[in-house]
GROMACS .gro file of C-alpha atoms in nm:
model
  480
    1MET     CA    1  -1.145   3.166  -0.526
    2LYS     CA    2  -0.902   3.026  -0.269
    3LYS     CA    3  -0.952   2.824   0.049
    4LYS     CA    4  -0.690   2.731   0.309
    5ILE     CA    5  -0.668   2.372   0.428
    6SER     CA    6  -0.434   2.209   0.681
    7ASN     CA    7  -0.056   2.162   0.666
    8GLY     CA    8   0.024   2.484   0.478
    9VAL     CA    9  -0.178   2.406   0.165
   10GLU     CA   10  -0.456   2.600  -0.007
   11LEU     CA   11  -0.717   2.516  -0.272
   12TRP     CA   12  -0.762   2.722  -0.587
   13PHE     CA   13  -1.097   2.674  -0.756
   14GLY     CA   14  -1.144   2.694  -1.133
   15TRP     CA   15  -1.308   2.531  -1.434
   16PHE     CA   16  -1.233   2.237  -1.659
   17SER     CA   17  -1.375   2.207  -2.009
   18THR     CA   18  -1.332   1.966  -2.298
   19VAL     CA   19  -1.520   1.881  -2.618
   20ARG     CA   20  -1.640   1.521  -2.658
   21PRO     CA   21  -1.831   1.352  -2.943
   22GLY     CA   22  -2.172   1.221  -2.840
   23GLN     CA   23  -2.489   1.080  -2.990
   24GLY     CA   24  -2.591   1.313  -3.274
   25SER     CA   25  -2.374   1.606  -3.167
   26LEU     CA   26  -2.057   1.736  -3.007
   27PHE     CA   27  -2.081   1.808  -2.634
   28VAL     CA   28  -1.884   2.046  -2.415
   29ASN     CA   29  -1.804   1.887  -2.079
   30VAL     CA   30  -1.772   2.160  -1.813
   31ASN     CA   31  -1.690   2.093  -1.449
   32PRO     CA   32  -1.593   2.302  -1.147
   33THR     CA   33  -1.245   2.186  -1.047
   34PHE     CA   34  -0.968   2.265  -0.799
   35THR     CA   35  -0.591   2.246  -0.759
   36THR     CA   36  -0.371   2.243  -0.447
   37PHE     CA   37  -0.100   2.506  -0.397
   38TYR     CA   38   0.156   2.595  -0.133
   39GLN     CA   39   0.038   2.880   0.089
   40PRO     CA   40   0.263   3.187   0.033
   41LEU     CA   41   0.411   3.181   0.385
   42SER     CA   42   0.756   3.234   0.526
   43LEU     CA   43   0.929   2.897   0.533
   44ASP     CA   44   0.935   2.874   0.914
   45ALA     CA   45   0.559   2.943   0.927
   46PHE     CA   46   0.499   2.681   0.657
   47LEU     CA   47   0.696   2.416   0.848
   48LEU     CA   48   0.499   2.492   1.165
   49GLU     CA   49   0.177   2.444   0.967
   50TYR     CA   50   0.301   2.133   0.790
   51LEU     CA   51   0.433   1.961   1.103
   52ARG     CA   52   0.154   2.089   1.332
   53TYR     CA   53   0.419   2.204   1.582
   54GLN     CA   54   0.406   2.493   1.829
   55SER     CA   55   0.779   2.558   1.779
   56LEU     CA   56   1.049   2.411   1.557
   57PRO     CA   57   1.331   2.200   1.703
   58ARG     CA   58   1.689   2.276   1.604
   59ASP     CA   59   1.728   1.923   1.474
   60PHE     CA   60   1.506   1.649   1.330
   61LYS     CA   61   1.523   1.273   1.330
   62PRO     CA   62   1.632   1.131   0.991
   63PHE     CA   63   1.284   1.004   0.903
   64HIS     CA   64   1.116   1.342   0.964
   65LEU     CA   65   1.397   1.528   0.786
   66LYS     CA   66   1.345   1.306   0.482
   67LYS     CA   67   0.971   1.384   0.479
   68ILE     CA   68   1.034   1.759   0.511
   69ASN     CA   69   1.283   1.759   0.223
   70GLU     CA   70   1.039   1.568   0.003
   71ILE     CA   71   0.789   1.849   0.058
   72ILE     CA   72   1.016   2.157   0.021
   73LYS     CA   73   1.270   2.042  -0.239
   74GLY     CA   74   1.238   2.254  -0.554
   75VAL     CA   75   1.003   2.508  -0.393
   76LEU     CA   76   1.069   2.861  -0.520
   77VAL     CA   77   1.141   3.116  -0.243
   78ARG     CA   78   1.225   3.486  -0.225
   79PRO     CA   79   1.493   3.598   0.027
   80LEU     CA   80   1.349   3.869   0.253
   81HIS     CA   81   1.692   3.994   0.367
   82LEU     CA   82   1.822   4.091   0.021
   83LYS     CA   83   1.741   4.430  -0.129
   84VAL     CA   84   1.768   4.303  -0.486
   85PRO     CA   85   1.457   4.093  -0.568
   86THR     CA   86   1.550   3.738  -0.661
   87GLU     CA   87   1.393   3.394  -0.657
   88ARG     CA   88   1.572   3.065  -0.591
   89ARG     CA   89   1.471   2.702  -0.543
   90ILE     CA   90   1.530   2.507  -0.223
   91LYS     CA   91   1.770   2.214  -0.235
   92LYS     CA   92   1.725   2.080   0.119
   93LEU     CA   93   1.681   2.169   0.485
   94LEU     CA   94   2.000   2.199   0.691
   95THR     CA   95   1.999   2.117   1.062
   96GLY     CA   96   2.250   2.083   1.342
   97LYS     CA   97   2.607   2.009   1.238
   98LYS     CA   98   2.537   2.048   0.865
   99VAL     CA   99   2.490   2.424   0.911
  100THR     CA  100   2.847   2.455   1.044
  101TYR     CA  101   2.985   2.353   0.704
  102PHE     CA  102   2.848   2.678   0.558
  103LYS     CA  103   3.042   2.998   0.627
  104TYR     CA  104   2.984   3.361   0.534
  105LYS     CA  105   3.259   3.543   0.345
  106PRO     CA  106   3.249   3.927   0.342
  107LYS     CA  107   3.418   3.915   0.000
  108ALA     CA  108   3.462   3.640  -0.254
  109ASN     CA  109   3.842   3.635  -0.219
  110SER     CA  110   3.841   3.694   0.157
  111LYS     CA  111   4.005   3.444   0.391
  112GLU     CA  112   3.794   3.570   0.680
  113THR     CA  113   3.471   3.375   0.744
  114TYR     CA  114   3.185   3.386   0.995
  115PRO     CA  115   2.947   3.111   1.112
  116LEU     CA  116   2.621   3.161   0.926
  117GLU     CA  117   2.402   3.174   1.236
  118LYS     CA  118   2.625   3.438   1.399
  119TYR     CA  119   2.636   3.649   1.084
  120PHE     CA  120   2.258   3.662   1.037
  121LYS     CA  121   2.190   3.721   1.406
  122GLU     CA  122   2.429   4.018   1.425
  123ASN     CA  123   2.349   4.175   1.088
  124TYR     CA  124   1.976   4.116   1.055
  125ASN     CA  125   1.860   4.125   1.418
  126ILE     CA  126   1.693   3.783   1.436
  127LYS     CA  127   1.532   3.788   1.781
  128GLU     CA  128   1.444   3.419   1.813
  129PRO     CA  129   1.643   3.228   1.549
  130THR     CA  130   1.536   2.872   1.481
  131GLY     CA  131   1.890   2.775   1.382
  132LEU     CA  132   1.744   2.609   1.071
  133PHE     CA  133   1.872   2.695   0.724
  134VAL     CA  134   1.794   2.579   0.371
  135GLU     CA  135   2.056   2.510   0.109
  136ILE     CA  136   1.973   2.690  -0.215
  137MET     CA  137   2.009   2.552  -0.568
  138THR     CA  138   2.268   2.742  -0.776
  139ASP     CA  139   2.384   2.729  -1.138
  140ASP     CA  140   2.744   2.666  -1.030
  141ASP     CA  141   2.904   2.490  -0.735
  142THR     CA  142   2.857   2.787  -0.501
  143SER     CA  143   2.720   2.686  -0.161
  144ILE     CA  144   2.440   2.918  -0.043
  145ALA     CA  145   2.224   2.880   0.267
  146TRP     CA  146   1.953   3.111   0.402
  147PRO     CA  147   1.770   3.109   0.737
  148ILE     CA  148   1.420   2.971   0.697
  149GLU     CA  149   1.283   3.289   0.862
  150PHE     CA  150   1.406   3.490   0.562
  151CYS     CA  151   1.260   3.263   0.292
  152LYS     CA  152   0.915   3.354   0.156
  153ILE     CA  153   0.735   3.092  -0.055
  154ILE     CA  154   0.635   3.237  -0.392
  155GLU     CA  155   0.260   3.229  -0.456
  156GLY     CA  156   0.113   3.003  -0.723
  157GLN     CA  157   0.326   2.688  -0.686
  158ARG     CA  158   0.146   2.357  -0.732
  159TYR     CA  159   0.138   2.119  -0.436
  160SER     CA  160   0.151   1.765  -0.573
  161ASN     CA  161  -0.153   1.546  -0.504
  162LYS     CA  162   0.088   1.262  -0.421
  163LYS     CA  163   0.200   1.459  -0.114
  164LEU     CA  164  -0.149   1.507   0.030
  165THR     CA  165  -0.230   1.343   0.364
  166GLY     CA  166  -0.553   1.159   0.437
  167ARG     CA  167  -0.680   1.454   0.638
  168GLN     CA  168  -0.608   1.698   0.354
  169ARG     CA  169  -0.793   1.475   0.110
  170GLY     CA  170  -1.087   1.466   0.350
  171GLU     CA  171  -1.088   1.846   0.377
  172ILE     CA  172  -1.077   1.877  -0.001
  173ILE     CA  173  -1.379   1.648  -0.033
  174MET     CA  174  -1.570   1.856   0.225
  175GLU     CA  175  -1.481   2.183   0.049
  176THR     CA  176  -1.552   2.067  -0.305
  177LYS     CA  177  -1.865   1.852  -0.265
  178LEU     CA  178  -2.168   2.028  -0.411
  179LYS     CA  179  -2.537   1.949  -0.403
  180PRO     CA  180  -2.661   1.850  -0.750
  181SER     CA  181  -2.882   2.158  -0.783
  182PHE     CA  182  -2.599   2.394  -0.685
  183ASN     CA  183  -2.353   2.210  -0.907
  184GLU     CA  184  -2.592   2.257  -1.199
  185LYS     CA  185  -2.616   2.632  -1.139
  186GLU     CA  186  -2.238   2.665  -1.103
  187THR     CA  187  -2.176   2.468  -1.423
  188ILE     CA  188  -2.415   2.689  -1.621
  189ARG     CA  189  -2.259   3.001  -1.468
  190GLY     CA  190  -1.908   2.880  -1.549
  191THR     CA  191  -2.009   2.801  -1.907
  192ASN     CA  192  -2.181   3.132  -1.978
  193GLU     CA  193  -2.012   3.392  -1.754
  194ILE     CA  194  -1.657   3.270  -1.692
  195LEU     CA  195  -1.562   3.054  -1.991
  196GLN     CA  196  -1.812   3.247  -2.210
  197LEU     CA  197  -1.848   2.952  -2.445
  198PRO     CA  198  -2.167   3.076  -2.619
  199ASN     CA  199  -1.975   3.392  -2.721
  200ASP     CA  200  -1.651   3.222  -2.828
  201PRO     CA  201  -1.510   3.422  -3.126
  202THR     CA  202  -1.310   3.114  -3.235
  203GLY     CA  203  -1.621   2.897  -3.262
  204VAL     CA  204  -1.596   2.882  -3.647
  205GLY     CA  205  -1.969   2.898  -3.691
  206MET     CA  206  -2.061   2.653  -3.415
  207LYS     CA  207  -2.286   2.756  -3.127
  208VAL     CA  208  -2.285   2.628  -2.769
  209GLU     CA  209  -2.627   2.574  -2.613
  210PRO     CA  210  -2.631   2.775  -2.284
  211LYS     CA  211  -2.843   2.509  -2.108
  212MET     CA  212  -2.740   2.164  -1.989
  213THR     CA  213  -2.833   1.858  -2.195
  214GLU     CA  214  -3.109   1.641  -2.045
  215VAL     CA  215  -3.100   1.261  -2.078
  216ASP     CA  216  -3.330   0.985  -1.956
  217ALA     CA  217  -3.218   0.796  -1.645
  218ARG     CA  218  -3.345   0.542  -1.394
  219ARG     CA  219  -3.291   0.516  -1.021
  220LEU     CA  220  -3.168   0.190  -0.867
  221GLU     CA  221  -3.320   0.099  -0.533
  222SER     CA  222  -3.085   0.027  -0.243
  223THR     CA  223  -3.060  -0.343  -0.169
  224ASP     CA  224  -3.142  -0.507   0.163
  225VAL     CA  225  -2.858  -0.683   0.346
  226LYS     CA  226  -2.904  -1.012   0.531
  227TYR     CA  227  -2.732  -1.072   0.866
  228ALA     CA  228  -2.773  -1.361   1.111
  229GLY     CA  229  -3.150  -1.388   1.161
  230LYS     CA  230  -3.212  -1.035   1.043
  231VAL     CA  231  -3.256  -0.841   0.718
  232MET     CA  232  -3.137  -0.479   0.735
  233LYS     CA  233  -3.298  -0.208   0.526
  234PRO     CA  234  -3.096   0.108   0.456
  235ILE     CA  235  -3.216   0.434   0.609
  236ASN     CA  236  -3.096   0.748   0.430
  237GLY     CA  237  -2.834   0.541   0.249
  238GLN     CA  238  -2.689   0.388   0.567
  239TRP     CA  239  -2.701   0.047   0.735
  240ASN     CA  240  -2.690   0.065   1.115
  241LEU     CA  241  -2.480  -0.228   1.247
  242LYS     CA  242  -2.520  -0.164   1.620
  243ASP     CA  243  -2.751  -0.455   1.699
  244VAL     CA  244  -2.674  -0.711   1.430
  245LYS     CA  245  -2.476  -1.036   1.437
  246PHE     CA  246  -2.254  -1.153   1.155
  247VAL     CA  247  -2.366  -1.449   0.945
  248GLU     CA  248  -2.056  -1.647   1.041
  249SER     CA  249  -1.762  -1.580   1.272
  250GLY     CA  250  -1.408  -1.609   1.143
  251GLU     CA  251  -1.140  -1.807   1.327
  252ARG     CA  252  -1.112  -1.748   1.702
  253LEU     CA  253  -0.902  -1.437   1.771
  254GLU     CA  254  -0.670  -1.532   2.054
  255PHE     CA  255  -0.309  -1.449   1.967
  256TRP     CA  256  -0.289  -1.082   1.878
  257HIS     CA  257  -0.084  -0.775   1.962
  258VAL     CA  258  -0.129  -0.395   1.977
  259VAL     CA  259   0.137  -0.148   1.857
  260ILE     CA  260   0.105   0.227   1.919
  261PHE     CA  261   0.308   0.440   1.676
  262GLU     CA  262   0.235   0.756   1.872
  263GLN     CA  263   0.364   0.935   2.179
  264SER     CA  264   0.217   0.823   2.510
  265ARG     CA  265   0.098   1.178   2.584
  266TRP     CA  266  -0.147   1.143   2.293
  267ILE     CA  267  -0.241   0.777   2.345
  268SER     CA  268  -0.160   0.626   2.683
  269LYS     CA  269  -0.154   0.257   2.759
  270ALA     CA  270  -0.470   0.308   2.968
  271ASP     CA  271  -0.644   0.461   2.663
  272ALA     CA  272  -0.544   0.161   2.454
  273VAL     CA  273  -0.662  -0.089   2.718
  274GLU     CA  274  -1.003   0.079   2.741
  275PHE     CA  275  -1.033   0.081   2.362
  276ILE     CA  276  -0.941  -0.290   2.330
  277LYS     CA  277  -1.198  -0.380   2.598
  278ASN     CA  278  -1.471  -0.189   2.411
  279LEU     CA  279  -1.368  -0.345   2.081
  280GLY     CA  280  -1.366  -0.696   2.231
  281ARG     CA  281  -1.714  -0.650   2.379
  282GLN     CA  282  -1.848  -0.530   2.045
  283CYS     CA  283  -1.690  -0.823   1.861
  284GLU     CA  284  -1.866  -1.063   2.100
  285LEU     CA  285  -2.198  -0.881   2.060
  286GLN     CA  286  -2.174  -0.926   1.683
  287GLY     CA  287  -2.111  -1.299   1.714
  288MET     CA  288  -1.734  -1.317   1.679
  289ASN     CA  289  -1.528  -1.576   1.864
  290ILE     CA  290  -1.268  -1.372   2.053
  291ALA     CA  291  -1.065  -1.454   2.366
  292ARG     CA  292  -1.140  -1.238   2.671
  293VAL     CA  293  -0.774  -1.148   2.718
  294ILE     CA  294  -0.615  -0.804   2.679
  295PRO     CA  295  -0.326  -0.843   2.431
  296ASP     CA  296   0.020  -0.698   2.493
  297ILE     CA  297   0.036  -0.327   2.414
  298GLN     CA  298   0.362  -0.178   2.289
  299HIS     CA  299   0.463   0.187   2.229
  300LEU     CA  300   0.708   0.230   1.940
  301GLN     CA  301   0.860   0.525   1.757
  302TYR     CA  302   0.824   0.494   1.382
  303MET     CA  303   1.167   0.508   1.216
  304GLY     CA  304   1.076   0.369   0.876
  305PRO     CA  305   0.962   0.026   0.748
  306VAL     CA  306   1.209  -0.155   0.975
  307SER     CA  307   0.994  -0.045   1.274
  308ILE     CA  308   0.702  -0.250   1.140
  309LYS     CA  309   0.918  -0.559   1.102
  310ASN     CA  310   1.057  -0.507   1.452
  311ALA     CA  311   0.701  -0.478   1.589
  312TYR     CA  312   0.610  -0.812   1.430
  313GLU     CA  313   0.921  -0.982   1.571
  314GLU     CA  314   0.847  -0.842   1.917
  315ALA     CA  315   0.487  -0.967   1.897
  316LYS     CA  316   0.609  -1.313   1.795
  317LYS     CA  317   0.856  -1.311   2.085
  318ARG     CA  318   0.594  -1.212   2.345
  319LEU     CA  319   0.330  -1.454   2.215
  320LYS     CA  320   0.586  -1.733   2.162
  321ARG     CA  321   0.427  -1.793   1.822
  322PRO     CA  322   0.336  -1.588   1.511
  323PRO     CA  323   0.048  -1.347   1.587
  324GLN     CA  324  -0.285  -1.388   1.411
  325MET     CA  325  -0.322  -1.013   1.385
  326ILE     CA  326  -0.154  -0.689   1.491
  327VAL     CA  327  -0.361  -0.377   1.562
  328PHE     CA  328  -0.165  -0.060   1.482
  329ILE     CA  329  -0.270   0.269   1.643
  330ILE     CA  330  -0.112   0.534   1.419
  331PRO     CA  331  -0.084   0.917   1.419
  332GLY     CA  332  -0.395   1.101   1.305
  333GLU     CA  333  -0.458   1.234   0.958
  334LYS     CA  334  -0.319   1.574   1.062
  335SER     CA  335   0.023   1.409   1.081
  336PRO     CA  336   0.233   1.424   0.762
  337ILE     CA  337   0.337   1.060   0.811
  338ASN     CA  338  -0.018   0.921   0.843
  339THR     CA  339  -0.062   0.813   0.480
  340GLU     CA  340   0.293   0.686   0.436
  341LEU     CA  341   0.278   0.488   0.761
  342TYR     CA  342  -0.056   0.330   0.670
  343GLU     CA  343   0.069   0.228   0.325
  344ALA     CA  344   0.393   0.090   0.471
  345ILE     CA  345   0.203  -0.120   0.727
  346LYS     CA  346  -0.026  -0.268   0.462
  347ARG     CA  347   0.255  -0.336   0.216
  348ILE     CA  348   0.491  -0.499   0.468
  349MET     CA  349   0.232  -0.692   0.669
  350ASP     CA  350   0.042  -0.817   0.363
  351THR     CA  351   0.318  -0.888   0.111
  352GLU     CA  352   0.643  -0.934   0.306
  353ILE     CA  353   0.540  -1.083   0.641
  354GLY     CA  354   0.200  -1.234   0.564
  355CYS     CA  355   0.023  -1.135   0.886
  356LEU     CA  356  -0.319  -0.973   0.930
  357SER     CA  357  -0.321  -0.608   1.037
  358GLN     CA  358  -0.578  -0.348   1.138
  359CYS     CA  359  -0.493   0.024   1.149
  360VAL     CA  360  -0.669   0.265   1.386
  361SER     CA  361  -0.606   0.640   1.360
  362VAL     CA  362  -0.545   0.854   1.670
  363ASP     CA  363  -0.807   1.090   1.524
  364SER     CA  364  -1.053   0.817   1.619
  365LYS     CA  365  -0.969   0.844   1.992
  366LYS     CA  366  -1.296   1.026   2.048
  367ASN     CA  367  -1.466   0.722   1.892
  368PHE     CA  368  -1.292   0.462   2.110
  369ARG     CA  369  -1.606   0.444   2.328
  370ASN     CA  370  -1.842   0.471   2.031
  371GLN     CA  371  -2.035   0.148   1.969
  372GLN     CA  372  -2.093   0.217   1.599
  373TYR     CA  373  -1.722   0.285   1.543
  374CYS     CA  374  -1.623  -0.039   1.717
  375ALA     CA  375  -1.890  -0.222   1.514
  376ASN     CA  376  -1.731  -0.098   1.191
  377LEU     CA  377  -1.390  -0.222   1.311
  378ALA     CA  378  -1.538  -0.558   1.409
  379MET     CA  379  -1.679  -0.592   1.059
  380LYS     CA  380  -1.332  -0.544   0.905
  381ILE     CA  381  -1.161  -0.779   1.152
  382ASN     CA  382  -1.416  -1.059   1.106
  383LEU     CA  383  -1.368  -1.055   0.729
  384LYS     CA  384  -0.990  -1.070   0.770
  385LEU     CA  385  -1.029  -1.373   0.998
  386GLY     CA  386  -1.227  -1.557   0.730
  387GLY     CA  387  -1.577  -1.483   0.856
  388VAL     CA  388  -1.891  -1.384   0.667
  389ASN     CA  389  -2.046  -1.056   0.774
  390SER     CA  390  -2.352  -1.040   0.552
  391MET     CA  391  -2.504  -1.165   0.230
  392LEU     CA  392  -2.769  -1.065  -0.018
  393PRO     CA  393  -3.123  -1.200   0.030
  394GLU     CA  394  -3.194  -1.502  -0.193
  395ASN     CA  395  -3.470  -1.322  -0.383
  396LYS     CA  396  -3.225  -1.054  -0.498
  397LEU     CA  397  -3.004  -1.299  -0.688
  398ASN     CA  398  -3.279  -1.524  -0.829
  399ILE     CA  399  -3.043  -1.817  -0.899
  400ARG     CA  400  -3.197  -2.095  -0.689
  401GLY     CA  401  -3.119  -2.451  -0.787
  402GLU     CA  402  -2.791  -2.385  -0.965
  403GLU     CA  403  -2.438  -2.289  -0.868
  404VAL     CA  404  -2.292  -1.967  -1.008
  405LEU     CA  405  -1.936  -1.838  -0.994
  406PHE     CA  406  -1.932  -1.457  -0.991
  407LEU     CA  407  -1.615  -1.301  -1.134
  408GLY     CA  408  -1.501  -0.941  -1.091
  409ALA     CA  409  -1.187  -0.772  -1.223
  410ASP     CA  410  -1.012  -0.438  -1.192
  411VAL     CA  411  -0.677  -0.267  -1.260
  412THR     CA  412  -0.513  -0.007  -1.035
  413HIS     CA  413  -0.250   0.215  -1.194
  414PRO     CA  414   0.040   0.371  -0.995
  415LYS     CA  415   0.060   0.745  -0.933
  416ASP     CA  416   0.416   0.770  -1.067
  417LYS     CA  417   0.539   0.672  -1.414
  418THR     CA  418   0.793   0.417  -1.289
  419GLY     CA  419   0.554   0.199  -1.085
  420ARG     CA  420   0.369  -0.111  -1.202
  421SER     CA  421  -0.005  -0.162  -1.240
  422ILE     CA  422  -0.180  -0.404  -1.002
  423CYS     CA  423  -0.444  -0.633  -1.155
  424ALA     CA  424  -0.696  -0.823  -0.945
  425VAL     CA  425  -0.957  -1.086  -1.026
  426VAL     CA  426  -1.197  -1.221  -0.763
  427GLY     CA  427  -1.434  -1.518  -0.779
  428SER     CA  428  -1.714  -1.611  -0.541
  429LEU     CA  429  -1.723  -1.948  -0.365
  430ASP     CA  430  -2.099  -1.958  -0.308
  431ASN     CA  431  -2.425  -1.824  -0.446
  432GLN     CA  432  -2.448  -1.561  -0.176
  433ALA     CA  433  -2.118  -1.405  -0.295
  434ALA     CA  434  -2.011  -1.404   0.071
  435ARG     CA  435  -1.667  -1.562   0.028
  436PHE     CA  436  -1.421  -1.484  -0.247
  437ILE     CA  437  -1.103  -1.622  -0.401
  438THR     CA  438  -0.859  -1.343  -0.485
  439LYS     CA  439  -0.582  -1.350  -0.746
  440TYR     CA  440  -0.359  -1.060  -0.838
  441ARG     CA  441  -0.066  -0.985  -1.067
  442ASP     CA  442   0.149  -0.685  -1.141
  443GLN     CA  443   0.224  -0.573  -1.495
  444GLU     CA  444   0.395  -0.290  -1.682
  445ARG     CA  445   0.212   0.040  -1.647
  446SER     CA  446   0.021   0.106  -1.969
  447GLY     CA  447  -0.275   0.318  -1.861
  448LEU     CA  448  -0.508   0.073  -2.038
  449GLU     CA  449  -0.787  -0.112  -1.859
  450GLU     CA  450  -0.659  -0.456  -1.956
  451ILE     CA  451  -0.532  -0.757  -1.760
  452LEU     CA  452  -0.262  -0.936  -1.957
  453GLN     CA  453  -0.267  -1.260  -1.755
  454ILE     CA  454  -0.640  -1.279  -1.690
  455ASP     CA  455  -0.667  -1.626  -1.849
  456GLU     CA  456  -0.419  -1.776  -1.599
  457MET     CA  457  -0.588  -1.598  -1.308
  458ILE     CA  458  -0.934  -1.726  -1.402
  459LYS     CA  459  -0.798  -2.081  -1.444
  460ASP     CA  460  -0.659  -2.068  -1.089
  461ILE     CA  461  -0.994  -1.941  -0.957
  462LEU     CA  462  -1.188  -2.212  -1.142
  463LYS     CA  463  -0.967  -2.485  -0.992
  464GLU     CA  464  -1.020  -2.356  -0.637
  465TYR     CA  465  -1.393  -2.309  -0.700
  466CYS     CA  466  -1.432  -2.669  -0.824
  467ASP     CA  467  -1.233  -2.802  -0.526
  468TYR     CA  468  -1.468  -2.611  -0.292
  469GLN     CA  469  -1.804  -2.681  -0.461
  470LYS     CA  470  -1.728  -3.033  -0.597
  471ARG     CA  471  -1.963  -2.969  -0.888
  472LYS     CA  472  -1.986  -2.758  -1.201
  473GLY     CA  473  -2.160  -2.425  -1.214
  474LYS     CA  474  -2.230  -2.127  -1.437
  475VAL     CA  475  -2.007  -1.820  -1.458
  476GLY     CA  476  -2.116  -1.457  -1.431
  477THR     CA  477  -1.881  -1.159  -1.476
  478SER     CA  478  -1.889  -0.792  -1.386
  479GLN     CA  479  -1.658  -0.499  -1.460
  480ASP     CA  480  -1.661  -0.142  -1.333
   0.00000   0.00000   0.00000
């Protein structure tokens, strides 16, 4: 089964199975699964889908051209204008002046040449040429370029998960989430009808039980959450924050700045002003200390990481001091640069500049007046400013009369093979686990769930904990 999602990508559904040893037996693990593929479109149609454009420009800015080439490089296409069927891989997209370097020769030894665009227009009757070509990979040094209108993407080519946008990932989750009862039926159907495991002729005498294995389990109750003067109980797995105040406000938010990495036709300055007013009111309602001043709002075109650094320098210039925080309004998840821009903002602001940041997606414009949405943003901002949003009720922890340091640790591995793993260890500063000390290190990618320098990281946490508490306590650890 196939399902189209946004930006020229489609989902193919299938089955995953593996044999694992278990208690008293071998078990077959069967799961419905999916993989992303390029839609088999003409290349011009794919680019329209990918970029979410109504029509393609004859030239692209360097940043967008780089993104396009990352997506289409190596993609196998079939030329629609050639009678002899052939398949070639794309090297890169050619725009503007670069197309003029490619000429058509009627014969290999001919001195006569034609501009590519003129040749294809006159010989193949292109009614509305885009003027965009792709350079094709060849086994020798021959230079070949085809119009994107005449390139058809071959079906069945994997679309790398690393290239997926936030919106695509959201669509995949919506398409692939299954209710437990339906998932059970599908798993049994896949085992018996599609994979046909009970009838496997290579089973060497072993039989596969056609029913799922049942094991004992217990259900954990959702915990209550304590806010200022109020204990919230979850309803249907959700905590409504509309009418609650945070336990403790962070530092007063007074020197901040707003940057809009989107065209003014999508987000105007008036839209941003209205949003900031609503956000400020909600922050006050939830007990935050925030100045009643609209910060400077700046429209910028994103041209790579340098744009983020320039935005920070401009904020510092306008405020005449380093900003406490910059709010970035970025293109929505439909945009191919959404994920990359978000990651660049977090990396540069957190690790290179050392300034707080808060990203807001243009997709959320409809939520700019929504109180619950602004409450969720206020919760993130207050934590970043050093505040305490909530804590667990005392009776949940059952540690009265003694101090306890809670430790948690995790390792995040990079998507690519050349990156480094990020290790983090956190330690609580109080018994409510409301404030944390954070230490992190990077290490060589190994794929193992181990932190090589965890002893040094815990020592640093213990020193800061003792400086804060001024007395000894017990230590509790947790690991996912």
